[in-house]
Amino acid sequence: MLKNLLVHIPSERLIRPIVDGAISLAVTRGAHLDAVSVGYESANVGLAVEGGAAVAAVFEVERERALARANAALAVFEAEARNAGITYGLQPLTDLPVEAAATVSASARLYDLTIVLQPESDRDTFDNTMPQEILFQSGGPVLFIPNTHKGPFEPKRIGIAWDGSRLAARAVRDAAPFLARAHAITIISIDEVREPSSASAATLAAHLARHGLTAHIERASADRADIQPTILSIAADTGIDLIVMGGYGHSRFQERFLGGVTRGMLQSMTVPTLMSH
């Protein structure tokens, strides 16, 4: 059930795709939607200023500017949310990037779903890093809206990128509210082993059938580097408007290392994608 949603509204990027997608989902689900936006502060502010009072004044100016950026982004969201007639909340934040990611991710743990905008690789802003930080730190499902998305979002044809893994299984469970309303479900299986498996695509189809859901299996072969393009190709051929998949990656020495398919999907996303980690 999707009744309590969170959306991250970037303060340093174009926001129309995420605003349209998140609000339309709240409308169709009759859900409450909270919006959070972060004005990022710089750790280097005040380094060239001497004197405690002067440093404090510079930091306060930086904080006020950061807060203004967050409030400006939320003002766009609020105007659309009010017009849509949904219940909503606004959470403007200012902080250093790493601390902001931890704060937003902790907040996301109490929502049914967090909605974020696909990262934009050619823009130098922490708004591009925040979505994957939420994915890895929140412990809940994250819906990525493509930069190219236009208009409302209510998926009817859903594709499950299935490899039998724990993360893929978590994503399927997290996607249950979407699967229950789907008109068509496609299980995308790339290079599945031929031996019988307790977590095969056929077993997943049988599991869904017990919930009254009919799923078609699309099998394909691909080299490791071509798995993500193959998933998107199948999605295009079958008219899929939501992909469900595990979000692979790990943290080492405070750096994020994305799995190849996850990284490729974030870079070349063509349809909204629900990921779970």
PDB file of C-alpha atoms in Angstrom:
ATOM      1  CA  MET A   1       0.000   0.000   0.000  1.00  0.00           C
ATOM      2  CA  LEU A   2       1.359   3.398  -0.992  1.00  0.00           C
ATOM      3  CA  LYS A   3      -0.068   5.977   1.388  1.00  0.00           C
ATOM      4  CA  ASN A   4       2.968   7.849   2.708  1.00  0.00           C
ATOM      5  CA  LEU A   5       5.443   9.029   0.067  1.00  0.00           C
ATOM      6  CA  LEU A   6       8.638  11.084   0.128  1.00  0.00           C
ATOM      7  CA  VAL A   7      10.102  12.917  -2.853  1.00  0.00           C
ATOM      8  CA  HIS A   8      13.540  14.515  -3.074  1.00  0.00           C
ATOM      9  CA  ILE A   9      13.334  17.772  -5.008  1.00  0.00           C
ATOM     10  CA  PRO A  10      16.766  18.865  -6.311  1.00  0.00           C
ATOM     11  CA  SER A  11      17.761  22.454  -5.551  1.00  0.00           C
ATOM     12  CA  GLU A  12      20.407  22.656  -8.292  1.00  0.00           C
ATOM     13  CA  ARG A  13      18.753  20.891 -11.230  1.00  0.00           C
ATOM     14  CA  LEU A  14      15.633  21.084 -13.383  1.00  0.00           C
ATOM     15  CA  ILE A  15      12.803  19.524 -11.405  1.00  0.00           C
ATOM     16  CA  ARG A  16       9.765  19.264 -13.676  1.00  0.00           C
ATOM     17  CA  PRO A  17      10.069  15.466 -14.304  1.00  0.00           C
ATOM     18  CA  ILE A  18      10.228  14.612 -10.599  1.00  0.00           C
ATOM     19  CA  VAL A  19       7.468  17.056  -9.621  1.00  0.00           C
ATOM     20  CA  ASP A  20       5.089  15.731 -12.291  1.00  0.00           C
ATOM     21  CA  GLY A  21       5.856  12.085 -11.573  1.00  0.00           C
ATOM     22  CA  ALA A  22       5.622  12.265  -7.787  1.00  0.00           C
ATOM     23  CA  ILE A  23       2.460  14.373  -7.615  1.00  0.00           C
ATOM     24  CA  SER A  24       0.612  12.268 -10.188  1.00  0.00           C
ATOM     25  CA  LEU A  25       1.463   9.109  -8.227  1.00  0.00           C
ATOM     26  CA  ALA A  26       0.160  10.703  -5.016  1.00  0.00           C
ATOM     27  CA  VAL A  27      -3.049  11.692  -6.810  1.00  0.00           C
ATOM     28  CA  THR A  28      -3.771   8.219  -8.218  1.00  0.00           C
ATOM     29  CA  ARG A  29      -2.961   6.509  -4.910  1.00  0.00           C
ATOM     30  CA  GLY A  30      -4.669   9.019  -2.624  1.00  0.00           C
ATOM     31  CA  ALA A  31      -1.352   9.285  -0.791  1.00  0.00           C
ATOM     32  CA  HIS A  32       0.272  11.932   1.387  1.00  0.00           C
ATOM     33  CA  LEU A  33       3.431  13.323  -0.214  1.00  0.00           C
ATOM     34  CA  ASP A  34       6.248  15.005   1.677  1.00  0.00           C
ATOM     35  CA  ALA A  35       8.878  16.897  -0.318  1.00  0.00           C
ATOM     36  CA  VAL A  36      12.420  17.464   0.898  1.00  0.00           C
ATOM     37  CA  SER A  37      14.957  19.732  -0.752  1.00  0.00           C
ATOM     38  CA  VAL A  38      18.509  20.419   0.361  1.00  0.00           C
ATOM     39  CA  GLY A  39      20.493  23.602  -0.058  1.00  0.00           C
ATOM     40  CA  TYR A  40      24.066  22.369   0.114  1.00  0.00           C
ATOM     41  CA  GLU A  41      26.617  24.248   2.193  1.00  0.00           C
ATOM     42  CA  SER A  42      30.321  24.284   1.395  1.00  0.00           C
ATOM     43  CA  ALA A  43      32.907  23.087   3.892  1.00  0.00           C
ATOM     44  CA  ASN A  44      35.389  25.592   2.424  1.00  0.00           C
ATOM     45  CA  VAL A  45      33.408  28.696   3.251  1.00  0.00           C
ATOM     46  CA  GLY A  46      35.251  31.048   5.574  1.00  0.00           C
ATOM     47  CA  LEU A  47      38.699  29.477   5.241  1.00  0.00           C
ATOM     48  CA  ALA A  48      40.188  32.740   3.971  1.00  0.00           C
ATOM     49  CA  VAL A  49      38.462  34.880   6.600  1.00  0.00           C
ATOM     50  CA  GLU A  50      40.186  35.758   9.848  1.00  0.00           C
ATOM     51  CA  GLY A  51      38.352  36.212  13.127  1.00  0.00           C
ATOM     52  CA  GLY A  52      35.637  34.134  14.741  1.00  0.00           C
ATOM     53  CA  ALA A  53      32.837  36.668  14.258  1.00  0.00           C
ATOM     54  CA  ALA A  54      33.730  37.191  10.618  1.00  0.00           C
ATOM     55  CA  VAL A  55      33.796  33.444   9.958  1.00  0.00           C
ATOM     56  CA  ALA A  56      30.429  33.011  11.651  1.00  0.00           C
ATOM     57  CA  ALA A  57      28.962  35.788   9.528  1.00  0.00           C
ATOM     58  CA  VAL A  58      30.224  34.199   6.310  1.00  0.00           C
ATOM     59  CA  PHE A  59      28.795  30.803   7.313  1.00  0.00           C
ATOM     60  CA  GLU A  60      25.439  32.413   8.111  1.00  0.00           C
ATOM     61  CA  VAL A  61      25.309  34.072   4.705  1.00  0.00           C
ATOM     62  CA  GLU A  62      26.133  30.740   3.053  1.00  0.00           C
ATOM     63  CA  ARG A  63      23.427  28.987   5.081  1.00  0.00           C
ATOM     64  CA  GLU A  64      20.837  31.606   4.131  1.00  0.00           C
ATOM     65  CA  ARG A  65      21.694  31.250   0.446  1.00  0.00           C
ATOM     66  CA  ALA A  66      21.491  27.468   0.682  1.00  0.00           C
ATOM     67  CA  LEU A  67      18.116  27.683   2.425  1.00  0.00           C
ATOM     68  CA  ALA A  68      16.855  30.040  -0.272  1.00  0.00           C
ATOM     69  CA  ARG A  69      17.760  27.481  -2.954  1.00  0.00           C
ATOM     70  CA  ALA A  70      15.889  24.730  -1.110  1.00  0.00           C
ATOM     71  CA  ASN A  71      12.821  26.925  -0.562  1.00  0.00           C
ATOM     72  CA  ALA A  72      12.780  28.006  -4.222  1.00  0.00           C
ATOM     73  CA  ALA A  73      12.680  24.365  -5.353  1.00  0.00           C
ATOM     74  CA  LEU A  74       9.951  23.533  -2.860  1.00  0.00           C
ATOM     75  CA  ALA A  75       7.890  26.530  -3.965  1.00  0.00           C
ATOM     76  CA  VAL A  76       7.596  25.006  -7.448  1.00  0.00           C
ATOM     77  CA  PHE A  77       6.530  21.705  -5.934  1.00  0.00           C
ATOM     78  CA  GLU A  78       4.026  23.348  -3.569  1.00  0.00           C
ATOM     79  CA  ALA A  79       2.263  25.241  -6.339  1.00  0.00           C
ATOM     80  CA  GLU A  80       1.688  22.015  -8.273  1.00  0.00           C
ATOM     81  CA  ALA A  81       0.766  20.005  -5.172  1.00  0.00           C
ATOM     82  CA  ARG A  82      -1.803  22.580  -4.130  1.00  0.00           C
ATOM     83  CA  ASN A  83      -3.337  22.595  -7.611  1.00  0.00           C
ATOM     84  CA  ALA A  84      -3.518  18.785  -7.541  1.00  0.00           C
ATOM     85  CA  GLY A  85      -5.404  18.810  -4.244  1.00  0.00           C
ATOM     86  CA  ILE A  86      -3.120  16.361  -2.435  1.00  0.00           C
ATOM     87  CA  THR A  87      -2.012  16.499   1.183  1.00  0.00           C
ATOM     88  CA  TYR A  88       1.666  17.361   1.364  1.00  0.00           C
ATOM     89  CA  GLY A  89       4.494  18.583   3.560  1.00  0.00           C
ATOM     90  CA  LEU A  90       7.622  20.634   2.920  1.00  0.00           C
ATOM     91  CA  GLN A  91      11.061  19.955   4.415  1.00  0.00           C
ATOM     92  CA  PRO A  92      13.730  22.522   3.467  1.00  0.00           C
ATOM     93  CA  LEU A  93      17.190  21.542   4.739  1.00  0.00           C
ATOM     94  CA  THR A  94      20.663  23.030   4.693  1.00  0.00           C
ATOM     95  CA  ASP A  95      23.778  21.038   5.483  1.00  0.00           C
ATOM     96  CA  LEU A  96      27.041  19.714   4.133  1.00  0.00           C
ATOM     97  CA  PRO A  97      26.429  17.094   1.426  1.00  0.00           C
ATOM     98  CA  VAL A  98      27.393  13.992   3.410  1.00  0.00           C
ATOM     99  CA  GLU A  99      25.383  15.031   6.468  1.00  0.00           C
ATOM    100  CA  ALA A 100      22.412  15.961   4.265  1.00  0.00           C
ATOM    101  CA  ALA A 101      22.435  12.504   2.644  1.00  0.00           C
ATOM    102  CA  ALA A 102      22.386  10.833   6.061  1.00  0.00           C
ATOM    103  CA  THR A 103      19.525  13.039   7.258  1.00  0.00           C
ATOM    104  CA  VAL A 104      17.336  12.519   4.200  1.00  0.00           C
ATOM    105  CA  SER A 105      18.033   8.776   4.122  1.00  0.00           C
ATOM    106  CA  ALA A 106      17.095   8.402   7.790  1.00  0.00           C
ATOM    107  CA  SER A 107      13.846  10.261   7.146  1.00  0.00           C
ATOM    108  CA  ALA A 108      13.102   8.037   4.128  1.00  0.00           C
ATOM    109  CA  ARG A 109      13.024   4.943   6.346  1.00  0.00           C
ATOM    110  CA  LEU A 110       9.552   5.852   7.577  1.00  0.00           C
ATOM    111  CA  TYR A 111       7.945   6.162   4.124  1.00  0.00           C
ATOM    112  CA  ASP A 112       6.368   3.550   1.881  1.00  0.00           C
ATOM    113  CA  LEU A 113       8.378   4.798  -1.105  1.00  0.00           C
ATOM    114  CA  THR A 114      10.947   7.476  -1.859  1.00  0.00           C
ATOM    115  CA  ILE A 115      10.893   9.130  -5.284  1.00  0.00           C
ATOM    116  CA  VAL A 116      14.080  10.621  -6.737  1.00  0.00           C
ATOM    117  CA  LEU A 117      15.332  12.022 -10.033  1.00  0.00           C
ATOM    118  CA  GLN A 118      17.747  10.078 -12.239  1.00  0.00           C
ATOM    119  CA  PRO A 119      21.300  11.408 -11.776  1.00  0.00           C
ATOM    120  CA  GLU A 120      22.639  13.660 -14.501  1.00  0.00           C
ATOM    121  CA  SER A 121      26.249  12.654 -15.127  1.00  0.00           C
ATOM    122  CA  ASP A 122      27.356  15.865 -16.830  1.00  0.00           C
ATOM    123  CA  ARG A 123      26.304  18.127 -13.924  1.00  0.00           C
ATOM    124  CA  ASP A 124      28.639  18.723 -10.973  1.00  0.00           C
ATOM    125  CA  THR A 125      26.216  18.794  -8.038  1.00  0.00           C
ATOM    126  CA  PHE A 126      25.540  16.600  -5.030  1.00  0.00           C
ATOM    127  CA  ASP A 127      21.938  16.456  -6.240  1.00  0.00           C
ATOM    128  CA  ASN A 128      23.265  13.747  -8.579  1.00  0.00           C
ATOM    129  CA  THR A 129      24.691  11.736  -5.688  1.00  0.00           C
ATOM    130  CA  MET A 130      21.776  12.097  -3.274  1.00  0.00           C
ATOM    131  CA  PRO A 131      19.482   9.567  -5.085  1.00  0.00           C
ATOM    132  CA  GLN A 132      21.938   6.674  -4.846  1.00  0.00           C
ATOM    133  CA  GLU A 133      22.781   7.604  -1.248  1.00  0.00           C
ATOM    134  CA  ILE A 134      19.078   7.329  -0.414  1.00  0.00           C
ATOM    135  CA  LEU A 135      18.999   3.947  -2.181  1.00  0.00           C
ATOM    136  CA  PHE A 136      21.897   2.569  -0.136  1.00  0.00           C
ATOM    137  CA  GLN A 137      21.141   4.190   3.214  1.00  0.00           C
ATOM    138  CA  SER A 138      17.354   4.281   3.556  1.00  0.00           C
ATOM    139  CA  GLY A 139      16.576   0.564   3.615  1.00  0.00           C
ATOM    140  CA  GLY A 140      13.448   1.049   1.526  1.00  0.00           C
ATOM    141  CA  PRO A 141      12.316   1.101  -2.112  1.00  0.00           C
ATOM    142  CA  VAL A 142      13.410   4.023  -4.279  1.00  0.00           C
ATOM    143  CA  LEU A 143      11.640   5.029  -7.474  1.00  0.00           C
ATOM    144  CA  PHE A 144      13.932   6.718 -10.006  1.00  0.00           C
ATOM    145  CA  ILE A 145      12.205   9.070 -12.450  1.00  0.00           C
ATOM    146  CA  PRO A 146      14.134   9.599 -15.722  1.00  0.00           C
ATOM    147  CA  ASN A 147      15.341  13.084 -16.621  1.00  0.00           C
ATOM    148  CA  THR A 148      13.308  12.786 -19.831  1.00  0.00           C
ATOM    149  CA  HIS A 149      10.039  11.888 -18.084  1.00  0.00           C
ATOM    150  CA  LYS A 150       7.027  14.005 -18.964  1.00  0.00           C
ATOM    151  CA  GLY A 151       3.521  14.047 -17.546  1.00  0.00           C
ATOM    152  CA  PRO A 152       1.831  11.715 -15.042  1.00  0.00           C
ATOM    153  CA  PHE A 153       3.150   8.394 -13.793  1.00  0.00           C
ATOM    154  CA  GLU A 154       0.939   5.340 -13.225  1.00  0.00           C
ATOM    155  CA  PRO A 155       2.557   2.210 -14.635  1.00  0.00           C
ATOM    156  CA  LYS A 156       0.454  -0.459 -16.286  1.00  0.00           C
ATOM    157  CA  ARG A 157       3.108  -2.637 -17.966  1.00  0.00           C
ATOM    158  CA  ILE A 158       5.799  -3.680 -15.512  1.00  0.00           C
ATOM    159  CA  GLY A 159       9.078  -5.449 -16.173  1.00  0.00           C
ATOM    160  CA  ILE A 160      10.923  -7.368 -13.449  1.00  0.00           C
ATOM    161  CA  ALA A 161      14.679  -7.714 -14.017  1.00  0.00           C
ATOM    162  CA  TRP A 162      15.045 -11.102 -12.356  1.00  0.00           C
ATOM    163  CA  ASP A 163      18.273 -12.901 -11.485  1.00  0.00           C
ATOM    164  CA  GLY A 164      17.080 -14.854  -8.448  1.00  0.00           C
ATOM    165  CA  SER A 165      19.146 -12.742  -6.050  1.00  0.00           C
ATOM    166  CA  ARG A 166      18.187 -11.400  -2.627  1.00  0.00           C
ATOM    167  CA  LEU A 167      18.046  -7.839  -3.946  1.00  0.00           C
ATOM    168  CA  ALA A 168      15.837  -8.785  -6.884  1.00  0.00           C
ATOM    169  CA  ALA A 169      13.476 -10.606  -4.524  1.00  0.00           C
ATOM    170  CA  ARG A 170      13.392  -7.571  -2.222  1.00  0.00           C
ATOM    171  CA  ALA A 171      12.536  -5.356  -5.184  1.00  0.00           C
ATOM    172  CA  VAL A 172       9.654  -7.621  -6.215  1.00  0.00           C
ATOM    173  CA  ARG A 173       8.179  -7.490  -2.721  1.00  0.00           C
ATOM    174  CA  ASP A 174       8.620  -3.708  -2.575  1.00  0.00           C
ATOM    175  CA  ALA A 175       6.901  -3.378  -5.962  1.00  0.00           C
ATOM    176  CA  ALA A 176       3.788  -5.294  -4.819  1.00  0.00           C
ATOM    177  CA  PRO A 177       1.543  -2.176  -4.828  1.00  0.00           C
ATOM    178  CA  PHE A 178       2.444  -1.556  -8.477  1.00  0.00           C
ATOM    179  CA  LEU A 179       2.232  -5.204  -9.521  1.00  0.00           C
ATOM    180  CA  ALA A 180      -1.260  -5.503  -8.040  1.00  0.00           C
ATOM    181  CA  ARG A 181      -2.536  -2.853 -10.482  1.00  0.00           C
ATOM    182  CA  ALA A 182      -0.495  -3.903 -13.517  1.00  0.00           C
ATOM    183  CA  HIS A 183      -2.184  -4.785 -16.800  1.00  0.00           C
ATOM    184  CA  ALA A 184       0.841  -6.823 -17.890  1.00  0.00           C
ATOM    185  CA  ILE A 185       3.924  -8.170 -16.111  1.00  0.00           C
ATOM    186  CA  THR A 186       7.080  -9.293 -17.887  1.00  0.00           C
ATOM    187  CA  ILE A 187       9.840 -11.201 -16.112  1.00  0.00           C
ATOM    188  CA  ILE A 188      13.126 -10.378 -17.819  1.00  0.00           C
ATOM    189  CA  SER A 189      15.629 -13.201 -17.377  1.00  0.00           C
ATOM    190  CA  ILE A 190      19.147 -12.770 -18.771  1.00  0.00           C
ATOM    191  CA  ASP A 191      21.376 -15.852 -19.071  1.00  0.00           C
ATOM    192  CA  GLU A 192      19.400 -17.911 -16.569  1.00  0.00           C
ATOM    193  CA  VAL A 193      21.055 -21.218 -15.726  1.00  0.00           C
ATOM    194  CA  ARG A 194      19.365 -24.197 -17.325  1.00  0.00           C
ATOM    195  CA  GLU A 195      19.341 -26.344 -14.208  1.00  0.00           C
ATOM    196  CA  PRO A 196      16.160 -26.236 -12.114  1.00  0.00           C
ATOM    197  CA  SER A 197      16.342 -23.486  -9.514  1.00  0.00           C
ATOM    198  CA  SER A 198      14.207 -22.606  -6.519  1.00  0.00           C
ATOM    199  CA  ALA A 199      14.513 -18.962  -7.592  1.00  0.00           C
ATOM    200  CA  SER A 200      14.089 -19.288 -11.358  1.00  0.00           C
ATOM    201  CA  ALA A 201      11.977 -17.031 -13.538  1.00  0.00           C
ATOM    202  CA  ALA A 202       9.401 -19.796 -13.834  1.00  0.00           C
ATOM    203  CA  THR A 203       9.227 -20.112 -10.050  1.00  0.00           C
ATOM    204  CA  LEU A 204       8.732 -16.357  -9.733  1.00  0.00           C
ATOM    205  CA  ALA A 205       5.903 -16.540 -12.283  1.00  0.00           C
ATOM    206  CA  ALA A 206       4.267 -19.289 -10.222  1.00  0.00           C
ATOM    207  CA  HIS A 207       4.648 -17.201  -7.077  1.00  0.00           C
ATOM    208  CA  LEU A 208       2.964 -14.223  -8.741  1.00  0.00           C
ATOM    209  CA  ALA A 209       0.194 -16.470 -10.052  1.00  0.00           C
ATOM    210  CA  ARG A 210      -0.715 -17.392  -6.488  1.00  0.00           C
ATOM    211  CA  HIS A 211      -1.379 -13.698  -5.972  1.00  0.00           C
ATOM    212  CA  GLY A 212      -3.640 -13.607  -9.004  1.00  0.00           C
ATOM    213  CA  LEU A 213      -0.977 -12.010 -11.215  1.00  0.00           C
ATOM    214  CA  THR A 214      -0.127 -13.364 -14.666  1.00  0.00           C
ATOM    215  CA  ALA A 215       3.470 -12.878 -15.802  1.00  0.00           C
ATOM    216  CA  HIS A 216       5.145 -13.514 -19.149  1.00  0.00           C
ATOM    217  CA  ILE A 217       8.809 -14.514 -19.216  1.00  0.00           C
ATOM    218  CA  GLU A 218      11.250 -12.929 -21.675  1.00  0.00           C
ATOM    219  CA  ARG A 219      14.572 -14.782 -21.779  1.00  0.00           C
ATOM    220  CA  ALA A 220      17.704 -13.437 -23.432  1.00  0.00           C
ATOM    221  CA  SER A 221      21.461 -13.958 -23.546  1.00  0.00           C
ATOM    222  CA  ALA A 222      23.963 -11.155 -23.179  1.00  0.00           C
ATOM    223  CA  ASP A 223      27.569 -10.503 -22.248  1.00  0.00           C
ATOM    224  CA  ARG A 224      28.026  -8.912 -18.833  1.00  0.00           C
ATOM    225  CA  ALA A 225      28.542  -5.467 -20.367  1.00  0.00           C
ATOM    226  CA  ASP A 226      25.352  -5.802 -22.399  1.00  0.00           C
ATOM    227  CA  ILE A 227      22.917  -6.856 -19.669  1.00  0.00           C
ATOM    228  CA  GLN A 228      21.607  -3.353 -18.957  1.00  0.00           C
ATOM    229  CA  PRO A 229      21.120  -2.440 -22.650  1.00  0.00           C
ATOM    230  CA  THR A 230      19.354  -5.789 -23.149  1.00  0.00           C
ATOM    231  CA  ILE A 231      16.943  -5.028 -20.298  1.00  0.00           C
ATOM    232  CA  LEU A 232      16.114  -1.638 -21.808  1.00  0.00           C
ATOM    233  CA  SER A 233      15.732  -3.175 -25.267  1.00  0.00           C
ATOM    234  CA  ILE A 234      13.203  -5.690 -23.969  1.00  0.00           C
ATOM    235  CA  ALA A 235      11.436  -2.899 -22.090  1.00  0.00           C
ATOM    236  CA  ALA A 236      11.110  -0.903 -25.322  1.00  0.00           C
ATOM    237  CA  ASP A 237       9.934  -3.900 -27.353  1.00  0.00           C
ATOM    238  CA  THR A 238       7.238  -4.872 -24.837  1.00  0.00           C
ATOM    239  CA  GLY A 239       6.062  -1.367 -23.920  1.00  0.00           C
ATOM    240  CA  ILE A 240       7.172  -1.567 -20.289  1.00  0.00           C
ATOM    241  CA  ASP A 241       6.615   1.650 -18.319  1.00  0.00           C
ATOM    242  CA  LEU A 242       8.201   0.568 -15.005  1.00  0.00           C
ATOM    243  CA  ILE A 243      11.259  -1.612 -14.401  1.00  0.00           C
ATOM    244  CA  VAL A 244      11.692  -3.370 -11.049  1.00  0.00           C
ATOM    245  CA  MET A 245      15.207  -4.447 -10.097  1.00  0.00           C
ATOM    246  CA  GLY A 246      17.725  -4.798  -7.296  1.00  0.00           C
ATOM    247  CA  GLY A 247      20.109  -1.902  -6.722  1.00  0.00           C
ATOM    248  CA  TYR A 248      23.585  -3.370  -6.527  1.00  0.00           C
ATOM    249  CA  GLY A 249      26.595  -1.747  -4.931  1.00  0.00           C
ATOM    250  CA  HIS A 250      28.582  -1.402  -1.745  1.00  0.00           C
ATOM    251  CA  SER A 251      30.431   1.119   0.349  1.00  0.00           C
ATOM    252  CA  ARG A 252      34.168   1.074   0.985  1.00  0.00           C
ATOM    253  CA  PHE A 253      36.066   3.819   2.772  1.00  0.00           C
ATOM    254  CA  GLN A 254      33.012   6.090   2.473  1.00  0.00           C
ATOM    255  CA  GLU A 255      32.906   5.693  -1.312  1.00  0.00           C
ATOM    256  CA  ARG A 256      30.038   4.146  -3.260  1.00  0.00           C
ATOM    257  CA  PHE A 257      30.731   1.450  -5.826  1.00  0.00           C
ATOM    258  CA  LEU A 258      27.746   0.697  -8.042  1.00  0.00           C
ATOM    259  CA  GLY A 259      27.206  -2.638  -9.732  1.00  0.00           C
ATOM    260  CA  GLY A 260      27.632  -2.510 -13.497  1.00  0.00           C
ATOM    261  CA  VAL A 261      23.955  -3.003 -14.373  1.00  0.00           C
ATOM    262  CA  THR A 262      22.827  -0.538 -11.692  1.00  0.00           C
ATOM    263  CA  ARG A 263      25.334   2.068 -12.847  1.00  0.00           C
ATOM    264  CA  GLY A 264      24.315   1.599 -16.473  1.00  0.00           C
ATOM    265  CA  MET A 265      20.637   1.919 -15.621  1.00  0.00           C
ATOM    266  CA  LEU A 266      21.170   5.162 -13.707  1.00  0.00           C
ATOM    267  CA  GLN A 267      23.133   6.570 -16.636  1.00  0.00           C
ATOM    268  CA  SER A 268      20.799   5.448 -19.453  1.00  0.00           C
ATOM    269  CA  MET A 269      17.375   5.093 -17.853  1.00  0.00           C
ATOM    270  CA  THR A 270      14.519   5.308 -20.363  1.00  0.00           C
ATOM    271  CA  VAL A 271      11.564   4.423 -18.105  1.00  0.00           C
ATOM    272  CA  PRO A 272      10.930   4.875 -14.365  1.00  0.00           C
ATOM    273  CA  THR A 273      12.778   2.242 -12.353  1.00  0.00           C
ATOM    274  CA  LEU A 274      12.076   0.953  -8.867  1.00  0.00           C
ATOM    275  CA  MET A 275      15.207  -0.243  -7.085  1.00  0.00           C
ATOM    276  CA  SER A 276      15.733  -1.870  -3.706  1.00  0.00           C
ATOM    277  CA  HIS A 277      18.977  -2.441  -1.883  1.00  0.00           C
TER     278      HIS A 277
END
